[in-house]
Amino acid sequence: MTTTGVPLPVLPIPAPRRRPTRQLHVGSVPVGGGAPVSVQSMTTTLTADVDATLRQIAELTAAGCQIIRVAVPSQDDADALPAIAKKSQIPVVADIHFQPKYVFAAIDAGCAAVRVNPGNIKKFDDKVHEIARAAADARVPIRIGVNAGSLDKRLLAKHGKATPEALVESALWECSLFEEHGFTDIKISVKHHDPVTMVRAYELLADACDYPLHLGVTEAGPLLQGTIKSAVAFGTLLNRGIGDTIRVSLSAPPVEEVKAGIGILESCGLRRRRLEIVSCPSCGRAQVDVYTLAEKVTAALDGLPYPLRIAVMGCVVNGPGEAREADLGVSCGNGKGQIFRKGEVIKTVPEGKIVETLVEEALRIGEAEADQAADARTAPAEQGPGREATR
């Protein structure tokens, strides 16, 4: 608001300009080349347990995961790949360490992509020609995943530790080996547990090549710490246009990784928001338990398919103003809640009815907007001037 009480115009925040890259396809998901940034996660089941792995993939798909990675440390895991790749609802990436033979098994199994960590694969350089040929024939992209913890010993000796320069040198060296054989269907990641080091590595890599990049802070930690570290690193890079796929690596159920990843993309303006709860942090002015009320509203509206901003405010100082800025909101005081819809007060309800009322109104708004969108899609095109006369 201005000092005269006249509302200032709400200007849309433009999405960051994306770094131009070549494009590849992980199954049905385009990566790079201007495609939307996609969210990945990784199963925690034994890959050899096909049913358990597929159940977890289904859960992650429902949460919004677009690409899923599965670990392949044993022959039993490799043997399970054909069934998993065939039945998964989203593209499956095989994660390969130590044994080059599992790369070929994953390609033969129909996996949408293969992630290799050259620093962990014995005599990897000697196998590049065969891997490149098999991947090219099957049109399967390769992600070269360099981690600080598995950096080639030669580069550790040269740089002293896993510096950004060492990570980038490793990735580009392995890419050059594939390029010698005409294979460029490559995505790269240079992960580090320290967000500052990770960000610098990706900045250097983005300047050095036009391959699409997968962002990750490896070993980020438990839910809160890992989400913070990933949000800081991803936000910095995504707002500079760097990054084509992301994984928030957490010591938590993988569904939490997907939720965090989607939230980061929404906050960066790279994905349309679904449900957004705007709630005050509470203070001595609050006349309602804001923490509990916000949690109840969030839980009640979890999974709402409509992109709504809902404000939950605890007092009458900032509450009405904030609630007016939202699609739907409540400002609380004296045991009651004043419900705002699109900036207008529509009703006042007892505190015990606030959650129920917000759910009802959210569904009403969402359904009305969905109907309007459907009508717009099915409406016949307007006739141009003079058409009626020519009939």
mmCIF file of C-alpha atoms in Angstrom:
data_model
loop_
_atom_site.group_PDB
_atom_site.id
_atom_site.type_symbol
_atom_site.label_atom_id
_atom_site.label_comp_id
_atom_site.label_asym_id
_atom_site.label_seq_id
_atom_site.Cartn_x
_atom_site.Cartn_y
_atom_site.Cartn_z
ATOM 1 C CA MET A 1 0.000 0.000 0.000
ATOM 2 C CA THR A 2 1.106 3.583 -0.618
ATOM 3 C CA THR A 3 0.774 6.310 2.030
ATOM 4 C CA THR A 4 -2.386 7.505 0.264
ATOM 5 C CA GLY A 5 -4.018 4.101 0.639
ATOM 6 C CA VAL A 6 -3.911 3.377 -3.108
ATOM 7 C CA PRO A 7 -2.732 -0.186 -3.792
ATOM 8 C CA LEU A 8 0.500 -0.513 -5.717
ATOM 9 C CA PRO A 9 0.351 -2.746 -8.802
ATOM 10 C CA VAL A 10 1.518 -6.307 -8.261
ATOM 11 C CA LEU A 11 4.211 -6.953 -10.837
ATOM 12 C CA PRO A 12 4.958 -10.509 -11.907
ATOM 13 C CA ILE A 13 8.463 -11.687 -11.091
ATOM 14 C CA PRO A 14 10.040 -12.969 -14.309
ATOM 15 C CA ALA A 15 11.504 -16.459 -14.207
ATOM 16 C CA PRO A 16 15.310 -16.516 -14.475
ATOM 17 C CA ARG A 17 16.692 -16.785 -17.969
ATOM 18 C CA ARG A 18 17.893 -20.330 -18.530
ATOM 19 C CA ARG A 19 21.434 -21.179 -19.585
ATOM 20 C CA PRO A 20 21.310 -22.490 -23.175
ATOM 21 C CA THR A 21 22.277 -26.162 -23.453
ATOM 22 C CA ARG A 22 21.937 -29.034 -25.835
ATOM 23 C CA GLN A 23 18.933 -31.239 -25.144
ATOM 24 C CA LEU A 24 18.603 -34.926 -24.388
ATOM 25 C CA HIS A 25 15.692 -37.141 -23.406
ATOM 26 C CA VAL A 26 15.501 -39.322 -20.321
ATOM 27 C CA GLY A 27 12.706 -41.514 -21.553
ATOM 28 C CA SER A 28 9.742 -39.197 -22.073
ATOM 29 C CA VAL A 29 11.300 -36.316 -20.106
ATOM 30 C CA PRO A 30 13.237 -33.687 -22.107
ATOM 31 C CA VAL A 31 16.288 -32.353 -20.290
ATOM 32 C CA GLY A 32 18.070 -29.135 -21.182
ATOM 33 C CA GLY A 33 17.531 -27.058 -24.283
ATOM 34 C CA GLY A 34 14.916 -24.922 -22.571
ATOM 35 C CA ALA A 35 12.891 -27.816 -21.138
ATOM 36 C CA PRO A 36 11.438 -27.283 -17.651
ATOM 37 C CA VAL A 37 13.708 -28.223 -14.753
ATOM 38 C CA SER A 38 12.697 -31.707 -13.600
ATOM 39 C CA VAL A 39 12.698 -33.191 -10.105
ATOM 40 C CA GLN A 40 14.454 -36.470 -9.422
ATOM 41 C CA SER A 41 14.802 -38.785 -6.457
ATOM 42 C CA MET A 42 16.251 -42.206 -5.711
ATOM 43 C CA THR A 43 14.646 -45.320 -4.295
ATOM 44 C CA THR A 44 15.760 -46.617 -0.910
ATOM 45 C CA THR A 45 14.542 -50.172 -1.459
ATOM 46 C CA LEU A 46 16.668 -53.093 -2.530
ATOM 47 C CA THR A 47 16.383 -52.890 -6.293
ATOM 48 C CA ALA A 48 16.281 -56.683 -6.441
ATOM 49 C CA ASP A 49 12.958 -56.491 -4.580
ATOM 50 C CA VAL A 50 10.930 -55.555 -7.635
ATOM 51 C CA ASP A 51 7.564 -55.191 -5.908
ATOM 52 C CA ALA A 52 8.895 -52.973 -3.103
ATOM 53 C CA THR A 53 10.820 -50.828 -5.574
ATOM 54 C CA LEU A 54 7.805 -50.356 -7.822
ATOM 55 C CA ARG A 55 5.621 -49.457 -4.846
ATOM 56 C CA GLN A 56 8.082 -46.766 -3.822
ATOM 57 C CA ILE A 57 8.335 -45.478 -7.380
ATOM 58 C CA ALA A 58 4.542 -45.199 -7.484
ATOM 59 C CA GLU A 59 4.564 -43.231 -4.216
ATOM 60 C CA LEU A 60 7.238 -40.877 -5.530
ATOM 61 C CA THR A 61 5.414 -40.440 -8.834
ATOM 62 C CA ALA A 62 2.269 -39.431 -6.957
ATOM 63 C CA ALA A 63 4.333 -36.853 -5.039
ATOM 64 C CA GLY A 64 5.538 -35.262 -8.282
ATOM 65 C CA CYS A 65 8.822 -37.053 -9.015
ATOM 66 C CA GLN A 66 9.597 -37.055 -12.737
ATOM 67 C CA ILE A 67 12.723 -39.214 -12.994
ATOM 68 C CA ILE A 68 13.728 -41.971 -10.587
ATOM 69 C CA ARG A 69 17.148 -43.506 -9.977
ATOM 70 C CA VAL A 70 17.709 -47.019 -8.665
ATOM 71 C CA ALA A 71 20.932 -48.472 -7.271
ATOM 72 C CA VAL A 72 22.537 -51.411 -9.070
ATOM 73 C CA PRO A 73 25.349 -52.727 -6.841
ATOM 74 C CA SER A 74 24.789 -56.454 -7.526
ATOM 75 C CA GLN A 75 23.809 -58.923 -10.204
ATOM 76 C CA ASP A 76 20.458 -59.501 -8.505
ATOM 77 C CA ASP A 77 19.748 -55.788 -8.844
ATOM 78 C CA ALA A 78 20.755 -55.829 -12.495
ATOM 79 C CA ASP A 79 18.462 -58.807 -13.095
ATOM 80 C CA ALA A 80 15.535 -56.838 -11.658
ATOM 81 C CA LEU A 81 15.973 -53.875 -13.989
ATOM 82 C CA PRO A 82 13.896 -55.119 -16.968
ATOM 83 C CA ALA A 83 10.746 -55.523 -14.866
ATOM 84 C CA ILE A 84 11.257 -52.210 -13.080
ATOM 85 C CA ALA A 85 11.984 -50.258 -16.260
ATOM 86 C CA LYS A 86 8.936 -51.750 -17.969
ATOM 87 C CA LYS A 87 6.435 -51.156 -15.143
ATOM 88 C CA SER A 88 7.625 -47.833 -13.725
ATOM 89 C CA GLN A 89 5.345 -44.878 -14.476
ATOM 90 C CA ILE A 90 8.337 -42.550 -14.819
ATOM 91 C CA PRO A 91 11.750 -42.965 -16.497
ATOM 92 C CA VAL A 92 14.232 -45.135 -14.589
ATOM 93 C CA VAL A 93 17.926 -44.268 -14.328
ATOM 94 C CA ALA A 94 20.321 -47.027 -13.297
ATOM 95 C CA ASP A 95 22.989 -45.927 -10.816
ATOM 96 C CA ILE A 96 26.229 -47.792 -11.536
ATOM 97 C CA HIS A 97 29.366 -48.018 -9.420
ATOM 98 C CA PHE A 98 32.377 -50.356 -9.487
ATOM 99 C CA GLN A 99 31.266 -52.844 -12.184
ATOM 100 C CA PRO A 100 31.156 -51.737 -15.850
ATOM 101 C CA LYS A 101 29.114 -54.834 -16.760
ATOM 102 C CA TYR A 102 26.084 -53.388 -15.013
ATOM 103 C CA VAL A 103 26.131 -50.422 -17.406
ATOM 104 C CA PHE A 104 25.490 -52.795 -20.280
ATOM 105 C CA ALA A 105 22.880 -54.684 -18.267
ATOM 106 C CA ALA A 106 20.999 -51.444 -17.591
ATOM 107 C CA ILE A 107 21.035 -50.457 -21.252
ATOM 108 C CA ASP A 108 19.826 -53.898 -22.300
ATOM 109 C CA ALA A 109 17.108 -53.765 -19.610
ATOM 110 C CA GLY A 110 15.521 -50.683 -21.163
ATOM 111 C CA CYS A 111 16.506 -48.116 -18.548
ATOM 112 C CA ALA A 112 15.926 -44.556 -19.713
ATOM 113 C CA ALA A 113 19.436 -43.429 -18.696
ATOM 114 C CA VAL A 114 22.516 -44.603 -16.857
ATOM 115 C CA ARG A 115 24.440 -42.711 -14.212
ATOM 116 C CA VAL A 116 28.112 -43.625 -13.968
ATOM 117 C CA ASN A 117 30.665 -42.441 -11.432
ATOM 118 C CA PRO A 118 33.994 -42.787 -13.242
ATOM 119 C CA GLY A 119 36.009 -42.436 -10.050
ATOM 120 C CA ASN A 120 34.365 -45.586 -8.666
ATOM 121 C CA ILE A 121 34.521 -47.808 -11.742
ATOM 122 C CA LYS A 122 37.597 -49.939 -12.252
ATOM 123 C CA LYS A 123 39.307 -49.341 -15.577
ATOM 124 C CA PHE A 124 36.385 -47.153 -16.640
ATOM 125 C CA ASP A 125 38.419 -45.323 -19.271
ATOM 126 C CA ASP A 126 39.120 -48.621 -21.027
ATOM 127 C CA LYS A 127 35.385 -49.332 -21.318
ATOM 128 C CA VAL A 128 34.251 -45.965 -22.652
ATOM 129 C CA HIS A 129 34.230 -47.045 -26.309
ATOM 130 C CA GLU A 130 31.997 -50.039 -25.614
ATOM 131 C CA ILE A 131 29.687 -48.056 -23.332
ATOM 132 C CA ALA A 132 29.401 -45.232 -25.869
ATOM 133 C CA ARG A 133 28.520 -47.630 -28.664
ATOM 134 C CA ALA A 134 25.918 -49.519 -26.598
ATOM 135 C CA ALA A 135 24.322 -46.298 -25.310
ATOM 136 C CA ALA A 136 24.254 -44.717 -28.764
ATOM 137 C CA ASP A 137 22.646 -47.799 -30.331
ATOM 138 C CA ALA A 138 19.944 -47.831 -27.638
ATOM 139 C CA ARG A 139 19.620 -44.012 -27.544
ATOM 140 C CA VAL A 140 20.261 -44.024 -23.816
ATOM 141 C CA PRO A 141 21.891 -40.898 -22.335
ATOM 142 C CA ILE A 142 24.695 -41.114 -19.807
ATOM 143 C CA ARG A 143 24.992 -38.973 -16.697
ATOM 144 C CA ILE A 144 28.583 -38.515 -15.655
ATOM 145 C CA GLY A 145 28.300 -38.055 -11.924
ATOM 146 C CA VAL A 146 31.405 -36.769 -10.183
ATOM 147 C CA ASN A 147 31.366 -36.713 -6.369
ATOM 148 C CA ALA A 148 33.861 -35.190 -3.984
ATOM 149 C CA GLY A 149 34.093 -38.484 -2.111
ATOM 150 C CA SER A 150 35.012 -40.543 -5.153
ATOM 151 C CA LEU A 151 37.264 -38.240 -7.114
ATOM 152 C CA ASP A 152 39.947 -39.872 -9.222
ATOM 153 C CA LYS A 153 43.171 -40.279 -7.214
ATOM 154 C CA ARG A 154 45.164 -38.584 -9.947
ATOM 155 C CA LEU A 155 43.120 -35.415 -9.574
ATOM 156 C CA LEU A 156 43.236 -35.548 -5.793
ATOM 157 C CA ALA A 157 47.028 -35.656 -6.013
ATOM 158 C CA LYS A 158 47.062 -32.761 -8.469
ATOM 159 C CA HIS A 159 44.651 -30.434 -6.610
ATOM 160 C CA GLY A 160 45.248 -31.582 -3.038
ATOM 161 C CA LYS A 161 41.523 -32.059 -2.340
ATOM 162 C CA ALA A 162 38.136 -32.035 -4.028
ATOM 163 C CA THR A 163 38.206 -28.413 -5.160
ATOM 164 C CA PRO A 164 35.689 -27.009 -7.644
ATOM 165 C CA GLU A 165 38.415 -27.062 -10.263
ATOM 166 C CA ALA A 166 39.159 -30.729 -9.566
ATOM 167 C CA LEU A 167 35.501 -31.721 -9.859
ATOM 168 C CA VAL A 168 35.111 -29.894 -13.155
ATOM 169 C CA GLU A 169 38.359 -31.236 -14.585
ATOM 170 C CA SER A 170 37.248 -34.777 -13.777
ATOM 171 C CA ALA A 171 33.848 -34.342 -15.412
ATOM 172 C CA LEU A 172 35.190 -32.723 -18.572
ATOM 173 C CA TRP A 173 37.918 -35.330 -18.911
ATOM 174 C CA GLU A 174 35.387 -38.150 -18.835
ATOM 175 C CA CYS A 175 33.182 -36.277 -21.295
ATOM 176 C CA SER A 176 36.123 -35.941 -23.669
ATOM 177 C CA LEU A 177 36.574 -39.701 -23.664
ATOM 178 C CA PHE A 178 32.978 -40.142 -24.822
ATOM 179 C CA GLU A 179 33.327 -37.321 -27.327
ATOM 180 C CA GLU A 180 36.280 -39.127 -28.934
ATOM 181 C CA HIS A 181 33.801 -41.838 -29.877
ATOM 182 C CA GLY A 182 31.162 -39.420 -31.125
ATOM 183 C CA PHE A 183 28.894 -39.752 -28.078
ATOM 184 C CA THR A 184 27.529 -36.489 -26.680
ATOM 185 C CA ASP A 185 24.177 -37.533 -25.194
ATOM 186 C CA ILE A 186 25.554 -36.576 -21.785
ATOM 187 C CA LYS A 187 24.351 -34.887 -18.630
ATOM 188 C CA ILE A 188 26.838 -33.911 -15.897
ATOM 189 C CA SER A 189 26.787 -33.494 -12.139
ATOM 190 C CA VAL A 190 29.641 -32.310 -9.913
ATOM 191 C CA LYS A 191 28.341 -32.774 -6.386
ATOM 192 C CA HIS A 192 29.876 -31.703 -3.112
ATOM 193 C CA HIS A 193 28.556 -31.665 0.453
ATOM 194 C CA ASP A 194 29.534 -28.013 0.899
ATOM 195 C CA PRO A 195 27.093 -25.681 -0.911
ATOM 196 C CA VAL A 196 29.749 -23.008 -1.544
ATOM 197 C CA THR A 197 32.117 -25.476 -3.200
ATOM 198 C CA MET A 198 29.250 -27.063 -5.106
ATOM 199 C CA VAL A 199 27.989 -23.730 -6.447
ATOM 200 C CA ARG A 200 31.439 -22.715 -7.634
ATOM 201 C CA ALA A 201 31.961 -26.064 -9.352
ATOM 202 C CA TYR A 202 28.725 -25.710 -11.312
ATOM 203 C CA GLU A 203 29.526 -22.123 -12.250
ATOM 204 C CA LEU A 204 32.865 -23.228 -13.700
ATOM 205 C CA LEU A 205 31.245 -26.176 -15.452
ATOM 206 C CA ALA A 206 28.475 -24.019 -16.942
ATOM 207 C CA ASP A 207 31.121 -21.713 -18.431
ATOM 208 C CA ALA A 208 33.114 -24.621 -19.839
ATOM 209 C CA CYS A 209 30.457 -26.648 -21.686
ATOM 210 C CA ASP A 210 26.901 -26.665 -23.002
ATOM 211 C CA TYR A 211 25.871 -30.032 -21.579
ATOM 212 C CA PRO A 212 22.739 -30.093 -19.409
ATOM 213 C CA LEU A 213 23.545 -30.182 -15.702
ATOM 214 C CA HIS A 214 22.040 -32.153 -12.826
ATOM 215 C CA LEU A 215 22.215 -30.237 -9.543
ATOM 216 C CA GLY A 216 22.841 -31.908 -6.230
ATOM 217 C CA VAL A 217 24.395 -31.214 -2.839
ATOM 218 C CA THR A 218 25.605 -34.694 -2.019
ATOM 219 C CA GLU A 219 25.253 -36.015 1.538
ATOM 220 C CA ALA A 220 23.292 -32.876 2.389
ATOM 221 C CA GLY A 221 22.160 -34.269 5.745
ATOM 222 C CA PRO A 222 18.892 -34.689 7.680
ATOM 223 C CA LEU A 223 15.615 -33.152 6.534
ATOM 224 C CA LEU A 224 15.999 -29.586 7.826
ATOM 225 C CA GLN A 225 19.743 -29.182 7.298
ATOM 226 C CA GLY A 226 19.709 -30.887 3.910
ATOM 227 C CA THR A 227 16.762 -28.865 2.652
ATOM 228 C CA ILE A 228 18.404 -25.598 3.717
ATOM 229 C CA LYS A 229 21.740 -26.457 2.111
ATOM 230 C CA SER A 230 20.065 -27.593 -1.105
ATOM 231 C CA ALA A 231 17.749 -24.589 -1.249
ATOM 232 C CA VAL A 232 20.668 -22.168 -0.853
ATOM 233 C CA ALA A 233 22.783 -23.906 -3.499
ATOM 234 C CA PHE A 234 19.996 -24.619 -5.982
ATOM 235 C CA GLY A 235 18.453 -21.183 -5.579
ATOM 236 C CA THR A 236 21.787 -19.511 -6.282
ATOM 237 C CA LEU A 237 22.376 -21.556 -9.423
ATOM 238 C CA LEU A 238 18.824 -21.704 -10.754
ATOM 239 C CA ASN A 239 18.483 -17.947 -10.469
ATOM 240 C CA ARG A 240 21.558 -17.681 -12.667
ATOM 241 C CA GLY A 241 19.942 -20.020 -15.184
ATOM 242 C CA ILE A 242 22.151 -22.997 -14.270
ATOM 243 C CA GLY A 243 20.584 -26.408 -13.775
ATOM 244 C CA ASP A 244 18.310 -28.711 -15.768
ATOM 245 C CA THR A 245 17.430 -31.446 -13.276
ATOM 246 C CA ILE A 246 17.649 -31.476 -9.493
ATOM 247 C CA ARG A 247 17.722 -33.920 -6.601
ATOM 248 C CA VAL A 248 17.516 -32.829 -2.976
ATOM 249 C CA SER A 249 19.607 -35.539 -1.284
ATOM 250 C CA LEU A 250 18.244 -36.021 2.234
ATOM 251 C CA SER A 251 18.659 -38.461 5.097
ATOM 252 C CA ALA A 252 14.876 -38.734 5.047
ATOM 253 C CA PRO A 253 12.167 -40.612 3.139
ATOM 254 C CA PRO A 254 12.568 -39.870 -0.586
ATOM 255 C CA VAL A 255 9.088 -38.349 -0.772
ATOM 256 C CA GLU A 256 10.521 -35.491 1.301
ATOM 257 C CA GLU A 257 13.188 -34.995 -1.371
ATOM 258 C CA VAL A 258 10.502 -34.588 -4.004
ATOM 259 C CA LYS A 259 8.469 -32.157 -1.900
ATOM 260 C CA ALA A 260 11.562 -30.061 -1.208
ATOM 261 C CA GLY A 261 12.604 -30.072 -4.861
ATOM 262 C CA ILE A 262 9.201 -28.954 -6.060
ATOM 263 C CA GLY A 263 9.118 -26.240 -3.412
ATOM 264 C CA ILE A 264 12.511 -24.924 -4.497
ATOM 265 C CA LEU A 265 11.438 -24.727 -8.143
ATOM 266 C CA GLU A 266 8.222 -22.951 -7.182
ATOM 267 C CA SER A 267 10.107 -20.458 -5.032
ATOM 268 C CA CYS A 268 12.496 -19.726 -7.901
ATOM 269 C CA GLY A 269 9.608 -19.044 -10.281
ATOM 270 C CA LEU A 270 10.476 -22.096 -12.385
ATOM 271 C CA ARG A 271 7.270 -23.963 -11.672
ATOM 272 C CA ARG A 272 3.737 -22.761 -11.128
ATOM 273 C CA ARG A 273 2.844 -22.903 -7.470
ATOM 274 C CA ARG A 274 0.212 -25.319 -6.321
ATOM 275 C CA LEU A 275 -0.904 -24.647 -2.758
ATOM 276 C CA GLU A 276 0.960 -21.872 -0.933
ATOM 277 C CA ILE A 277 0.261 -21.173 2.721
ATOM 278 C CA VAL A 278 1.160 -17.641 3.820
ATOM 279 C CA SER A 279 1.170 -17.631 7.624
ATOM 280 C CA CYS A 280 2.600 -15.249 10.190
ATOM 281 C CA PRO A 281 5.376 -16.366 12.565
ATOM 282 C CA SER A 282 3.180 -15.366 15.517
ATOM 283 C CA CYS A 283 3.997 -12.834 18.236
ATOM 284 C CA GLY A 284 2.552 -11.410 21.429
ATOM 285 C CA ARG A 285 -0.279 -9.798 19.441
ATOM 286 C CA ALA A 286 -1.631 -13.129 18.208
ATOM 287 C CA GLN A 287 -5.015 -14.098 19.594
ATOM 288 C CA VAL A 288 -4.941 -17.602 18.164
ATOM 289 C CA ASP A 289 -2.475 -20.508 18.157
ATOM 290 C CA VAL A 290 -1.062 -19.680 14.728
ATOM 291 C CA TYR A 291 1.308 -22.653 14.654
ATOM 292 C CA THR A 292 -1.458 -25.193 15.182
ATOM 293 C CA LEU A 293 -3.923 -23.400 12.925
ATOM 294 C CA ALA A 294 -1.433 -23.168 10.035
ATOM 295 C CA GLU A 295 -0.555 -26.859 10.419
ATOM 296 C CA LYS A 296 -4.225 -27.848 10.421
ATOM 297 C CA VAL A 297 -4.953 -25.791 7.318
ATOM 298 C CA THR A 298 -1.911 -27.209 5.540
ATOM 299 C CA ALA A 299 -2.862 -30.787 6.415
ATOM 300 C CA ALA A 300 -6.496 -30.270 5.423
ATOM 301 C CA LEU A 301 -5.547 -28.860 2.017
ATOM 302 C CA ASP A 302 -2.622 -31.189 1.301
ATOM 303 C CA GLY A 303 -2.884 -32.456 -2.248
ATOM 304 C CA LEU A 304 -5.195 -29.657 -3.379
ATOM 305 C CA PRO A 305 -4.725 -29.582 -7.172
ATOM 306 C CA TYR A 306 -5.476 -25.885 -7.526
ATOM 307 C CA PRO A 307 -2.735 -23.208 -7.443
ATOM 308 C CA LEU A 308 -4.055 -21.140 -4.537
ATOM 309 C CA ARG A 309 -2.363 -18.782 -2.072
ATOM 310 C CA ILE A 310 -4.009 -19.037 1.348
ATOM 311 C CA ALA A 311 -3.154 -16.663 4.212
ATOM 312 C CA VAL A 312 -3.428 -17.683 7.875
ATOM 313 C CA MET A 313 -2.883 -14.628 10.043
ATOM 314 C CA GLY A 314 -2.998 -14.434 13.822
ATOM 315 C CA CYS A 315 -4.019 -10.862 14.590
ATOM 316 C CA VAL A 316 -5.700 -7.756 13.251
ATOM 317 C CA VAL A 317 -2.521 -5.672 12.827
ATOM 318 C CA ASN A 318 -1.097 -7.188 9.620
ATOM 319 C CA GLY A 319 -3.667 -9.904 9.181
ATOM 320 C CA PRO A 320 -6.328 -8.169 7.072
ATOM 321 C CA GLY A 321 -3.763 -6.672 4.699
ATOM 322 C CA GLU A 322 -1.980 -9.971 4.154
ATOM 323 C CA ALA A 323 -5.235 -11.885 3.812
ATOM 324 C CA ARG A 324 -6.417 -9.461 1.137
ATOM 325 C CA GLU A 325 -3.327 -10.223 -0.957
ATOM 326 C CA ALA A 326 -4.148 -13.942 -1.029
ATOM 327 C CA ASP A 327 -6.744 -15.881 -2.989
ATOM 328 C CA LEU A 328 -8.246 -16.858 0.331
ATOM 329 C CA GLY A 329 -7.335 -15.916 3.865
ATOM 330 C CA VAL A 330 -8.291 -15.626 7.489
ATOM 331 C CA SER A 331 -7.482 -12.912 10.019
ATOM 332 C CA CYS A 332 -8.080 -14.035 13.606
ATOM 333 C CA GLY A 333 -9.066 -12.218 16.780
ATOM 334 C CA ASN A 334 -11.439 -12.451 19.757
ATOM 335 C CA GLY A 335 -12.154 -16.132 19.150
ATOM 336 C CA LYS A 336 -13.300 -15.544 15.582
ATOM 337 C CA GLY A 337 -11.899 -15.639 12.068
ATOM 338 C CA GLN A 338 -12.641 -13.072 9.393
ATOM 339 C CA ILE A 339 -12.558 -14.903 6.046
ATOM 340 C CA PHE A 340 -11.314 -13.017 2.993
ATOM 341 C CA ARG A 341 -11.849 -14.172 -0.576
ATOM 342 C CA LYS A 342 -10.000 -12.337 -3.342
ATOM 343 C CA GLY A 343 -9.578 -9.340 -1.033
ATOM 344 C CA GLU A 344 -13.178 -9.133 0.147
ATOM 345 C CA VAL A 345 -14.557 -10.177 3.530
ATOM 346 C CA ILE A 346 -17.130 -12.898 2.880
ATOM 347 C CA LYS A 347 -17.944 -14.085 6.399
ATOM 348 C CA THR A 348 -16.908 -14.224 10.025
ATOM 349 C CA VAL A 349 -16.835 -17.638 11.706
ATOM 350 C CA PRO A 350 -16.019 -19.017 15.165
ATOM 351 C CA GLU A 351 -12.417 -20.078 15.657
ATOM 352 C CA GLY A 352 -13.432 -23.748 15.661
ATOM 353 C CA LYS A 353 -14.914 -23.385 12.156
ATOM 354 C CA ILE A 354 -11.935 -21.671 10.495
ATOM 355 C CA VAL A 355 -10.285 -24.769 8.989
ATOM 356 C CA GLU A 356 -13.565 -26.224 7.758
ATOM 357 C CA THR A 357 -14.551 -22.914 6.169
ATOM 358 C CA LEU A 358 -11.196 -22.406 4.457
ATOM 359 C CA VAL A 359 -11.363 -25.910 2.961
ATOM 360 C CA GLU A 360 -14.885 -25.304 1.659
ATOM 361 C CA GLU A 361 -13.960 -21.966 0.122
ATOM 362 C CA ALA A 362 -10.694 -23.279 -1.350
ATOM 363 C CA LEU A 363 -12.568 -26.064 -3.118
ATOM 364 C CA ARG A 364 -15.191 -23.612 -4.318
ATOM 365 C CA ILE A 365 -12.581 -21.243 -5.768
ATOM 366 C CA GLY A 366 -10.605 -24.055 -7.347
ATOM 367 C CA GLU A 367 -13.609 -25.718 -8.935
ATOM 368 C CA ALA A 368 -14.896 -22.408 -10.302
ATOM 369 C CA GLU A 369 -11.528 -21.609 -11.878
ATOM 370 C CA ALA A 370 -11.254 -25.126 -13.289
ATOM 371 C CA ASP A 371 -14.716 -24.762 -14.862
ATOM 372 C CA GLN A 372 -13.738 -21.422 -16.388
ATOM 373 C CA ALA A 373 -10.586 -22.941 -17.845
ATOM 374 C CA ALA A 374 -12.572 -25.849 -19.291
ATOM 375 C CA ASP A 375 -15.119 -23.466 -20.829
ATOM 376 C CA ALA A 376 -12.329 -21.438 -22.386
ATOM 377 C CA ARG A 377 -10.812 -24.565 -23.955
ATOM 378 C CA THR A 378 -14.120 -25.741 -25.450
ATOM 379 C CA ALA A 379 -15.507 -22.358 -26.552
ATOM 380 C CA PRO A 380 -15.796 -22.080 -30.366
ATOM 381 C CA ALA A 381 -13.497 -19.602 -32.048
ATOM 382 C CA GLU A 382 -15.030 -16.208 -32.656
ATOM 383 C CA GLN A 383 -16.078 -15.569 -36.232
ATOM 384 C CA GLY A 384 -14.011 -13.038 -38.057
ATOM 385 C CA PRO A 385 -15.571 -9.986 -39.755
ATOM 386 C CA GLY A 386 -17.534 -10.713 -42.878
ATOM 387 C CA ARG A 387 -17.805 -14.482 -42.308
ATOM 388 C CA GLU A 388 -21.548 -14.412 -41.689
ATOM 389 C CA ALA A 389 -22.150 -12.612 -44.974
ATOM 390 C CA THR A 390 -20.317 -15.252 -46.987
ATOM 391 C CA ARG A 391 -22.476 -18.134 -45.868
#
